[in-house]
Each structure stands twice: as C-alpha cells, then as structure tokens.
CSV table of C-alpha atoms and ligand atoms in Angstrom, one decimal:
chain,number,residue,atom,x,y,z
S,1,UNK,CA,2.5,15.4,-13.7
S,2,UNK,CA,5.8,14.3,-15.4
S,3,UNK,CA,4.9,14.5,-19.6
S,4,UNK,CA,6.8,11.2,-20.1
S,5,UNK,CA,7.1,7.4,-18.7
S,6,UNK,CA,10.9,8.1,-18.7
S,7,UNK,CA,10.4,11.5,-16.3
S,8,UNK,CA,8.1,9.3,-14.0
S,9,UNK,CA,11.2,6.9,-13.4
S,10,UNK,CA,12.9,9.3,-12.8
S,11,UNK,CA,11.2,11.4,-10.8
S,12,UNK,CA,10.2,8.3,-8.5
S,13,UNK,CA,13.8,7.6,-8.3
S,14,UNK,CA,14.2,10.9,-7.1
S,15,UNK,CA,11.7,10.5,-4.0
S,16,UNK,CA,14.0,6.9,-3.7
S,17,UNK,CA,11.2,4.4,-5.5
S,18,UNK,CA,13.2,2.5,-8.0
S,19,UNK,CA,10.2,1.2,-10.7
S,20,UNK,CA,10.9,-1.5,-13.5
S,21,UNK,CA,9.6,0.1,-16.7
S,22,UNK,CA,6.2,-1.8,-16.4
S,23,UNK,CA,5.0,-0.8,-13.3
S,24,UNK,CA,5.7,2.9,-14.3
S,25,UNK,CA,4.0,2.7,-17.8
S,26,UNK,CA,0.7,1.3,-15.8
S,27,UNK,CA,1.4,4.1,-12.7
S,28,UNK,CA,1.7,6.5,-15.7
S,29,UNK,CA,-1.3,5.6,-17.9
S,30,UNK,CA,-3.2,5.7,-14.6
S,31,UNK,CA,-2.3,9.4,-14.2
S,32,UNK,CA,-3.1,10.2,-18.1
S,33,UNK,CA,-6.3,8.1,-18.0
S,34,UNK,CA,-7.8,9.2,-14.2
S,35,UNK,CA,-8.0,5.3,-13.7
S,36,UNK,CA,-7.8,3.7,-10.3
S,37,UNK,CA,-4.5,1.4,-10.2
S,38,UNK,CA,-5.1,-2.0,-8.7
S,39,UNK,CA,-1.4,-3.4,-7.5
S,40,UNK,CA,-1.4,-7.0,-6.7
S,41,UNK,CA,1.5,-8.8,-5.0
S,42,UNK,CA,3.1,-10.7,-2.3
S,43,UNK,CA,3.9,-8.9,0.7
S,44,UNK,CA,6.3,-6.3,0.8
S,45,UNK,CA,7.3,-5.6,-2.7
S,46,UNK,CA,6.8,-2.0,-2.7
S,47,UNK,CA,2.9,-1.6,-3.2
S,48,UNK,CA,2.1,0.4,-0.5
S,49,UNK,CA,5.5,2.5,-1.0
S,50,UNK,CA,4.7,3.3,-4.7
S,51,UNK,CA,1.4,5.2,-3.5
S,52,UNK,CA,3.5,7.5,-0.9
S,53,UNK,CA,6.1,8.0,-3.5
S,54,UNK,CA,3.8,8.7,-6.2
S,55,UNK,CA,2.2,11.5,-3.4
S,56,UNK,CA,6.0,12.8,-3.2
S,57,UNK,CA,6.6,13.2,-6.6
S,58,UNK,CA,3.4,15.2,-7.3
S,59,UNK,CA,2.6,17.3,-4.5
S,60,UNK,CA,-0.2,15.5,-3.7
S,61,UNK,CA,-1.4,14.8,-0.2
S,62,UNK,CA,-1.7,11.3,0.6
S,63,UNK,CA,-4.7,10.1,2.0
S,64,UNK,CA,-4.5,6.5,3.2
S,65,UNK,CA,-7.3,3.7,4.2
S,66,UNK,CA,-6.2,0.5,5.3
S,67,UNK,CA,-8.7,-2.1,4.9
S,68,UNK,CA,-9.5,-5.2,7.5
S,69,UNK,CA,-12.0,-7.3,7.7
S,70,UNK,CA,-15.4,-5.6,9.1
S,71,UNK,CA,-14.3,-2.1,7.6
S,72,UNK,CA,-17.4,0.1,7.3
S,73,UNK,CA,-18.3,2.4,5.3
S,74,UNK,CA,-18.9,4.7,8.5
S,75,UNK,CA,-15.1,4.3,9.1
S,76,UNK,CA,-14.1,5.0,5.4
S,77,UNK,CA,-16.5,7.6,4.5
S,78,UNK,CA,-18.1,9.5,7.0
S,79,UNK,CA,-20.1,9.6,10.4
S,80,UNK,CA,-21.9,11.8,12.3
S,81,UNK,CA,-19.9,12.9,15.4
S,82,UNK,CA,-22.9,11.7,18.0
S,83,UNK,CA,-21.9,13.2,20.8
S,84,UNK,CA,-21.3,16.9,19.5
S,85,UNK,CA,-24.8,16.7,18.2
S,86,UNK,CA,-25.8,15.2,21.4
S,87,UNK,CA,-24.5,18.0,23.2
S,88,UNK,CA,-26.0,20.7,20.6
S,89,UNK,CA,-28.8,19.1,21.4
S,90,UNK,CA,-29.1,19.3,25.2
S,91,UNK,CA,-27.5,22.9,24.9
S,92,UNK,CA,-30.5,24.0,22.6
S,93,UNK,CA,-33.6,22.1,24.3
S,94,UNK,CA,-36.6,23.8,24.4
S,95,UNK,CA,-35.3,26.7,23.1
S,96,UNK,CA,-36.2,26.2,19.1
S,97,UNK,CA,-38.8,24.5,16.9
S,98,UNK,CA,-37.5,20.7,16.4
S,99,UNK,CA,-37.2,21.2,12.7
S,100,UNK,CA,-34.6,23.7,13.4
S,101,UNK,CA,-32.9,21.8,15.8
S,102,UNK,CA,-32.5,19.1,13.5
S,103,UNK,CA,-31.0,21.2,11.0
S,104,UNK,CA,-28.6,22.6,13.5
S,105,UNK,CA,-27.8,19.0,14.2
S,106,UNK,CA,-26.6,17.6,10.8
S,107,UNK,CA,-24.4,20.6,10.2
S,108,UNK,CA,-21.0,20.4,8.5
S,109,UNK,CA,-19.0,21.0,11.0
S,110,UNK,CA,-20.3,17.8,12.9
S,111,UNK,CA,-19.6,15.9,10.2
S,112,UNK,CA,-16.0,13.4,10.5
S,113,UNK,CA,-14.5,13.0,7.4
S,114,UNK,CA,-13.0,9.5,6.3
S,115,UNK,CA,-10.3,8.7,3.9
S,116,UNK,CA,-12.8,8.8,1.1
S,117,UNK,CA,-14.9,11.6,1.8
S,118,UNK,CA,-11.4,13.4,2.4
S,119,UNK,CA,-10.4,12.5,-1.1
S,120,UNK,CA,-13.1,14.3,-2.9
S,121,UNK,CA,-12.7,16.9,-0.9
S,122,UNK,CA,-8.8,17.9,-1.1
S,123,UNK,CA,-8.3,21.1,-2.4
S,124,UNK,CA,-5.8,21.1,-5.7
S,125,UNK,CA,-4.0,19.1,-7.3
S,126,UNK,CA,-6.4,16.7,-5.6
S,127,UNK,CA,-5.0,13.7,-3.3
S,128,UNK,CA,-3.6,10.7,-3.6
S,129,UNK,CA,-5.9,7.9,-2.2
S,130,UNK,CA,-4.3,4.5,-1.2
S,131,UNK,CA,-7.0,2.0,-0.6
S,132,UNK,CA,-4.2,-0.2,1.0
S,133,UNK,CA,-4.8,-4.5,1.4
S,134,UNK,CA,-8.3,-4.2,-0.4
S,135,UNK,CA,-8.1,-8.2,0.0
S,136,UNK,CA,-8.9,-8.0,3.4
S,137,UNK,CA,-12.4,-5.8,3.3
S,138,UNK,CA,-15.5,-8.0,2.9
S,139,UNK,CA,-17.5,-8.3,0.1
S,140,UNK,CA,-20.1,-6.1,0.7
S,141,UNK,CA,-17.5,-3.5,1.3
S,142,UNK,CA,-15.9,-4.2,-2.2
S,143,UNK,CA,-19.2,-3.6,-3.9
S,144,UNK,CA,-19.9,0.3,-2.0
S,145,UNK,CA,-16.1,1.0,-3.7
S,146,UNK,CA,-17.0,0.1,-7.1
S,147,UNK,CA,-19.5,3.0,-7.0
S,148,UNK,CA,-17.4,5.2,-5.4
S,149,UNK,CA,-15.1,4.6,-8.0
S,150,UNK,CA,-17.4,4.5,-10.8
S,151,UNK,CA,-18.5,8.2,-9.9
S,152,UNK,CA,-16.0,9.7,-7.6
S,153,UNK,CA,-18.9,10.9,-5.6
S,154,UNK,CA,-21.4,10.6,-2.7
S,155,UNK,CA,-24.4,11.5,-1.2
S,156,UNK,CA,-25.0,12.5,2.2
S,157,UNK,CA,-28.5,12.2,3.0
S,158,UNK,CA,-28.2,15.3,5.0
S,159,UNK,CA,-26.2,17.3,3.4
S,160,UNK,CA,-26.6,16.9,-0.7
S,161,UNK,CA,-24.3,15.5,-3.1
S,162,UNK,CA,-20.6,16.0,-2.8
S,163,UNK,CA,-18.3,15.5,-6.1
S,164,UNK,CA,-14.4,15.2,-6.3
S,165,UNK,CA,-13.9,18.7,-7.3
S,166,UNK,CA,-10.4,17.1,-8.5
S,167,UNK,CA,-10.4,13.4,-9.4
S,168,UNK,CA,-7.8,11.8,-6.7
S,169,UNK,CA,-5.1,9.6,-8.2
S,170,UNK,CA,-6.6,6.1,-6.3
S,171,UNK,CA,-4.1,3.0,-5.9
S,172,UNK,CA,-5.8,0.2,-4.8
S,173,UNK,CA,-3.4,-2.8,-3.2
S,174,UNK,CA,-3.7,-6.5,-2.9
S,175,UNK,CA,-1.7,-9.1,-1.3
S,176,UNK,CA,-4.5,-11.7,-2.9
S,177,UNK,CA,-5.3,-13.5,0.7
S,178,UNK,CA,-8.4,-13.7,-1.9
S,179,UNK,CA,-9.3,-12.8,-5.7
S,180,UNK,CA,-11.2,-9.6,-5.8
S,181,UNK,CA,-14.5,-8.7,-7.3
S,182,UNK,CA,-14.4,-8.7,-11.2
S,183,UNK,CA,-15.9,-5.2,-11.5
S,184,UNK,CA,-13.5,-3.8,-9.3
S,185,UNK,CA,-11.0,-5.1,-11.6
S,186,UNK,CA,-12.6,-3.8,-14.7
S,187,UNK,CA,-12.9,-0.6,-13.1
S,188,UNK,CA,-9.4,-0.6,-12.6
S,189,UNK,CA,-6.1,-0.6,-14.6
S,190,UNK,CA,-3.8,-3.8,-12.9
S,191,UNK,CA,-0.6,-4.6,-12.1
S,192,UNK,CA,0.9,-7.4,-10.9
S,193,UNK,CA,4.2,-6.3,-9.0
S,194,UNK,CA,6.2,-8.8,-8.9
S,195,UNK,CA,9.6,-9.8,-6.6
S,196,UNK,CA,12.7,-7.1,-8.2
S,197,UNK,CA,15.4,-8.5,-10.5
S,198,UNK,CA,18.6,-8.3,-9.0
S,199,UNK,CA,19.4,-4.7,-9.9
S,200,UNK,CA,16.8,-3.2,-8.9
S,201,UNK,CA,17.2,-5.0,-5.8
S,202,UNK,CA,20.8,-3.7,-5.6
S,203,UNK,CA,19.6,-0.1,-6.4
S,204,UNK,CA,17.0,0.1,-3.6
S,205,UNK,CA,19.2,-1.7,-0.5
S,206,UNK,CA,22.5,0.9,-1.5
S,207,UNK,CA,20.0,4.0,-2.0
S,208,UNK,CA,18.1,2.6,1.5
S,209,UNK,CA,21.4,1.7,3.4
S,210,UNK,CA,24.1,3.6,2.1
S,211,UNK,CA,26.2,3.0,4.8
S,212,UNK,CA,26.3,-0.6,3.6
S,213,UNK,CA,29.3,-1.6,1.3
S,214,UNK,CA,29.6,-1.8,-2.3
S,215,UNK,CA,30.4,-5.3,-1.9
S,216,UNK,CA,27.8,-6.3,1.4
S,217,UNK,CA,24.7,-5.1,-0.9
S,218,UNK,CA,25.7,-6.8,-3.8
S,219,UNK,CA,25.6,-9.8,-1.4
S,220,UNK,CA,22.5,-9.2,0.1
S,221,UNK,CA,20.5,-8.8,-2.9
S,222,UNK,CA,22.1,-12.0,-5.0
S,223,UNK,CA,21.7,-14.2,-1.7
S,224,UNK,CA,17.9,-12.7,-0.8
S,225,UNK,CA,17.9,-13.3,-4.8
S,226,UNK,CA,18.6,-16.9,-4.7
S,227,UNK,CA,16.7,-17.9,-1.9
S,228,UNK,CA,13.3,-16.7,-3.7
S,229,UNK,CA,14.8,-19.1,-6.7
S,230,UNK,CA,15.4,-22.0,-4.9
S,231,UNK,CA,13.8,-25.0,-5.5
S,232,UNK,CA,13.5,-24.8,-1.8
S,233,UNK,CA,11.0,-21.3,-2.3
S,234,UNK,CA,8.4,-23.4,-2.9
S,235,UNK,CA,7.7,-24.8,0.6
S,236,UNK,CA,8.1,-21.5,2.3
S,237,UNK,CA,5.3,-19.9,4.0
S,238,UNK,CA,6.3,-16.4,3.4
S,239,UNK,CA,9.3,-15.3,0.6
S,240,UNK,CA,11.2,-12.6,2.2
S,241,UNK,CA,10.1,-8.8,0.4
S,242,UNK,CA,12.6,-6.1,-0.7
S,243,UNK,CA,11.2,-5.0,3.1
S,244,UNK,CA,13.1,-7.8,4.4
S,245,UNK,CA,16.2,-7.5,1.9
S,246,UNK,CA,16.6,-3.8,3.7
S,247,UNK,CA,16.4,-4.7,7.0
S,248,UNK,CA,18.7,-7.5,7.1
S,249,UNK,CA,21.3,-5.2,5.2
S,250,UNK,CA,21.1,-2.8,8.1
S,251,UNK,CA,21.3,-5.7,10.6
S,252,UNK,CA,24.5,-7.3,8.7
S,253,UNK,CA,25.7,-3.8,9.0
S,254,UNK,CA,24.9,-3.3,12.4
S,255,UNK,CA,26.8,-6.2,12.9
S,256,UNK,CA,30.1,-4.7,11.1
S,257,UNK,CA,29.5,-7.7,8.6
S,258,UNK,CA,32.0,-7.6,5.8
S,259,UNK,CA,31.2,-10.5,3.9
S,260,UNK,CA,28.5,-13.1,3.9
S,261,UNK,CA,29.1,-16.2,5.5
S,262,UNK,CA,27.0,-19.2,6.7
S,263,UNK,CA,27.2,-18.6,10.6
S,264,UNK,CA,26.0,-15.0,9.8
S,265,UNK,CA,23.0,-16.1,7.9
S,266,UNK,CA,22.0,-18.3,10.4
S,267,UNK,CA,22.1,-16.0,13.3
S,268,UNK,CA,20.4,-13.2,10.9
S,269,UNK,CA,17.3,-15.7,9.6
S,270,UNK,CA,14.9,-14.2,11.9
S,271,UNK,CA,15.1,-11.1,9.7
S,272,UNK,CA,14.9,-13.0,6.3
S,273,UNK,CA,11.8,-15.1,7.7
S,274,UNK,CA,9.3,-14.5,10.2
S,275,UNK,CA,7.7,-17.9,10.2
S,276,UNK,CA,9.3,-20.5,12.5
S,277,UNK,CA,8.9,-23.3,9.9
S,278,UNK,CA,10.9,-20.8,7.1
S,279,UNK,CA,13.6,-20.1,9.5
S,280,UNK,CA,13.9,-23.8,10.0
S,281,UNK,CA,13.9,-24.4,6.5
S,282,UNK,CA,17.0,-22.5,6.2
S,283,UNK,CA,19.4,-24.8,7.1
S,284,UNK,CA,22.8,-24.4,7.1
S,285,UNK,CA,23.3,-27.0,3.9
S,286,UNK,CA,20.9,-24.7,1.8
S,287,UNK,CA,22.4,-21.6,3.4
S,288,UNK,CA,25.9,-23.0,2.2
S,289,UNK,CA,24.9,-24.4,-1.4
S,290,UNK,CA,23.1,-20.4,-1.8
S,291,UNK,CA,26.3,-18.9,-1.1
S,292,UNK,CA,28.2,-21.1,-3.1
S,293,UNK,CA,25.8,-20.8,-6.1
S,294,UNK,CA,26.1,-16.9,-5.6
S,295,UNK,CA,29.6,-17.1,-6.1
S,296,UNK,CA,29.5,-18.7,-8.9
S,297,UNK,CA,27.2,-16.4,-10.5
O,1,LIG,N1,10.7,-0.1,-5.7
O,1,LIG,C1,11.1,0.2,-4.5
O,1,LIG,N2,12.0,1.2,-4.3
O,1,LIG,C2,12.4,1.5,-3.1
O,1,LIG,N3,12.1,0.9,-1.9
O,1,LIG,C3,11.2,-0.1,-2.0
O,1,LIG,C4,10.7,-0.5,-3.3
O,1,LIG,N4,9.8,-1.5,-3.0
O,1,LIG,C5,9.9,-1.7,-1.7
O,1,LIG,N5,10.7,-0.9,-1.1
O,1,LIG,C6,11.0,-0.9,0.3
O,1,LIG,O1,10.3,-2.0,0.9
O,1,LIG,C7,9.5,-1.6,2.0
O,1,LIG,C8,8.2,-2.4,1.9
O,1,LIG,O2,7.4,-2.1,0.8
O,1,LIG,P1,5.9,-1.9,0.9
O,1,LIG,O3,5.4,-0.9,-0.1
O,1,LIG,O4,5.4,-1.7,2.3
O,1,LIG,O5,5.4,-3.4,0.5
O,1,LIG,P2,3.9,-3.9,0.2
O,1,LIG,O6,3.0,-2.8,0.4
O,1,LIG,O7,4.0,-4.4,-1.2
O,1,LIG,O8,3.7,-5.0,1.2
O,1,LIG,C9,9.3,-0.1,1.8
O,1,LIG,O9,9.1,0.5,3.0
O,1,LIG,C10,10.6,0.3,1.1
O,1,LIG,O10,11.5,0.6,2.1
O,2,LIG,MG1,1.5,-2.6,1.8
C-alpha cells in the first residue's frame, strides 16, 4: 500500500480519483487500521468511484455488492446451487447409502459464491469489497453485516468455518435515504464526502473531458459550483453530483460550446437535473443572475 497519505493522493490521482486531503487520511487510516470505511454522501460525489479506484491503485480485485431493499443474505453470501444437487441427486439414486449422498450433495463445488463469501476468499493481496448504498438494505440485513464485519468470517453449516485468509479492504456507502445502525457505524471508520470545492471540481471535469477547453471547464465547474450555493439549492430535489458536472461538460462539448450562455443552459438542464420540478426551477432569471455572479467571481 502507499507508506504515506501524500503517496495515496497521489497514487489515486494516478488511476484519475482526485481526493481532498480528508477523505484520503480516513481511506488511508482504513488501510493501516484493517477498518471498514463507511462513506456517506449525496448522490454522485464519488463514493462508489473511490472503492474502484482504491482497487486500481492496489492491485486488488474489486468485489462489489449493491444493496436494495429485500437483499438476502442468500444473495450476498452464499447458496446452494439446487438444481446441480438435484441433478446429483437423480444421477446417484439408489446407487449409494443416503448419508453419502448427502455428503456428495453439499460439496464445494455446488456451492455459489456471493460478494462476501468471495471476499474472504480472494487469493492475495486480498479484495477490495464495496458494500455499495448500504441505506437501502433492511434492517435485519444491517445487523448479519455487523458480524461479518466484526469477524471477517462465516460458517457454512455444511461445510465448516471459512476465515478471510487476507482481511479485504471493505468500503461501505451511504446516500442516507435513512441513518444506519449505530454499531455498524462504530464498527466502522466514517466519512462524510461532501460536494468538491471548485478545484477539485475543475481537476476531475479537465482530467474526465480533456477534450473540453481550458476556458469551458472552468465554466462548468464555477456555474455547477454556484448553483449548489444558491439560495435557490435549497428547494431542489436532487443537487447535481460531480456525475452530472462531467456529463454536461461532454454534452456542451458535443455541442461545440465555447462559452456559457443562458440559452445553452436552458437547453442543457436536463443533464444538470433529473427531476422535472429542478429543471423548472432553473429559470432563465436564476440561470442569468448564476452566470453573472460567476463572472464576477
Ligand atoms: N473524486 C473524484 N475524482 C474523479 N472522478 C470523480 C470523483 N468523484 C466523482 N467522480 C466522477 O463522478 C462519477 C459519479 O461518482 P460515483 O462514485 O458514482 O458517485 P456516488 O457513488 O457517490 O453516487 C464517477 O463515475 C466519476 O466519473
Ligand atoms: Mg454510488
């Protein structure tokens, strides 16, 4: 693993993450310390990127769970594949005692590994494990992770006990639909990721869209900037993410934009916003008094 906080940045830079100082001391002490990382934040301000990156930048496979509501732990451990067993089964009738058949049955090889079971299992360095939108899993859920994390193991009541032979570097996101269990938190080291400041911003669009101009990025991050600001923010449903402040630089490109202007912002909201009401809400007065305050900055 890099030795230092500053060969993290840099090394994340180098897979094209750009981190604030913060979120790579917490990425970093997660690393030192073998301590799950919970990232909490609004949509698509680089929670889910940081775990790939982090992957990247230490030649770790990336194993990925995405949580939804009704997630069991069938899907995000293990399950026996039925139906192979069922056809060892009818291929071996009658042929051996049942005791044996049953041990045929529950077998390794007709075992389907999950995400988690995967992560114990992953031959060194170890994985990366992204339990991605955590906030969406149930409860009951929630509480099966905390042991998994307390232990880094699992038994199969088939099979025996399997432990992490090499403790998987485990990021945990939230987009807080809802707060999460307090000893999941405790178990975890956290970090609350917030929107970029405006460099950072500037440094992700021109290293994402290089064939944007000097001059079109700077735009695009000051005006995305300015319109999470606004007094205006408040009432939208959904800020736009540094997801959003990409894609519209490649559509203003696409659209051999030079400069930002209010007709171009209007036509270009339904890549800012993907609400109706937020679109609306970007009227042509605010999208004027943004640009305006831009160029004064
Ligand atoms: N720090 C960053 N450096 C580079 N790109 C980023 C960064 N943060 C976000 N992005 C870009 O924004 C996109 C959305 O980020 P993502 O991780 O999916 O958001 P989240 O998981 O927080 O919803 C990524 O695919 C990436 O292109
Ligand atoms: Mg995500």
């Amino acid at each position: 693993m890099p030795p230092t906080i500053d060969a993290l940045v840099a090394a994340l830079e180098g897979a094209g993450y750009f981190a604030d100082r913060r979120l790579a001391t917490a990425a970093f002490l997660a690393l030192k310390l073998q301590r799950p990382l919970l990232l909490e934040g609004e949509p698509g301000v680089g929670k889910t990127e940081l775990a790939k990156s982090l992957a990247q930048v230490l030649g770790r496979e990336l194993l990925r769970l995405q949580c939804y509501d009704g997630l069991e732990q069938r899907e995000a451990l293990y399950e026996w594949n039925y139906a192979a067993q069922l056809l060892h089964l009818r291929a071996t009738e009658g042929q051996a005692p049942a005791e044996d058949i049953e041990r045929e049955v529950y077998q390794p090889r007709y075992l389907i590994r999950r995400p988690l079971l995967q992560a114990l299992q992953a031959p060194p360095p170890g994985a990366v494990l992204l339990i991605d939108e955590i906030d969406r899993a149930d409860e009951p859920f929630e509480a099966f992770l905390l042991e998994y994390l307390g232990e880094y193991q699992v038994s199969i009541p088939e099979l025996g006990t399997v432990r992490a032979a090499c403790t998987p570097v485990t990021i945990l996101t939230s987009n807080r639909t809802r707060e999460l269990n307090d000893a999941v938190k405790r178990r975890c080291l956290y970090h609350w990721l917030d929107y970029p400041e405006r460099e950072r911003e500037l440094a992700i669009v021109r290293a994402r869209v290089p064939e944007a101009s000097a001059a079109l990025a700077v735009q695009v991050a000051a005006f995305v900037g300015q319109l999470r600001r606004t007094p205006h923010a408040a009432h939208f449903q959904r800020a736009p993410g540094i997801a959003e402040s990409v894609e519209w630089a490649r559509a203003l490109v696409a659209l051999d934009t030079l400069t930002l202007d209010p007709e171009v912002v209007q036509d270009t909201a339904g890549i800012l916003f993907k609400q109706r009401e937020d679109v609306a809400a970007l009227t042509s007065v605010l999208t004027a008094e943004l640009l305006h305050e831009e160029a004064q900055s």
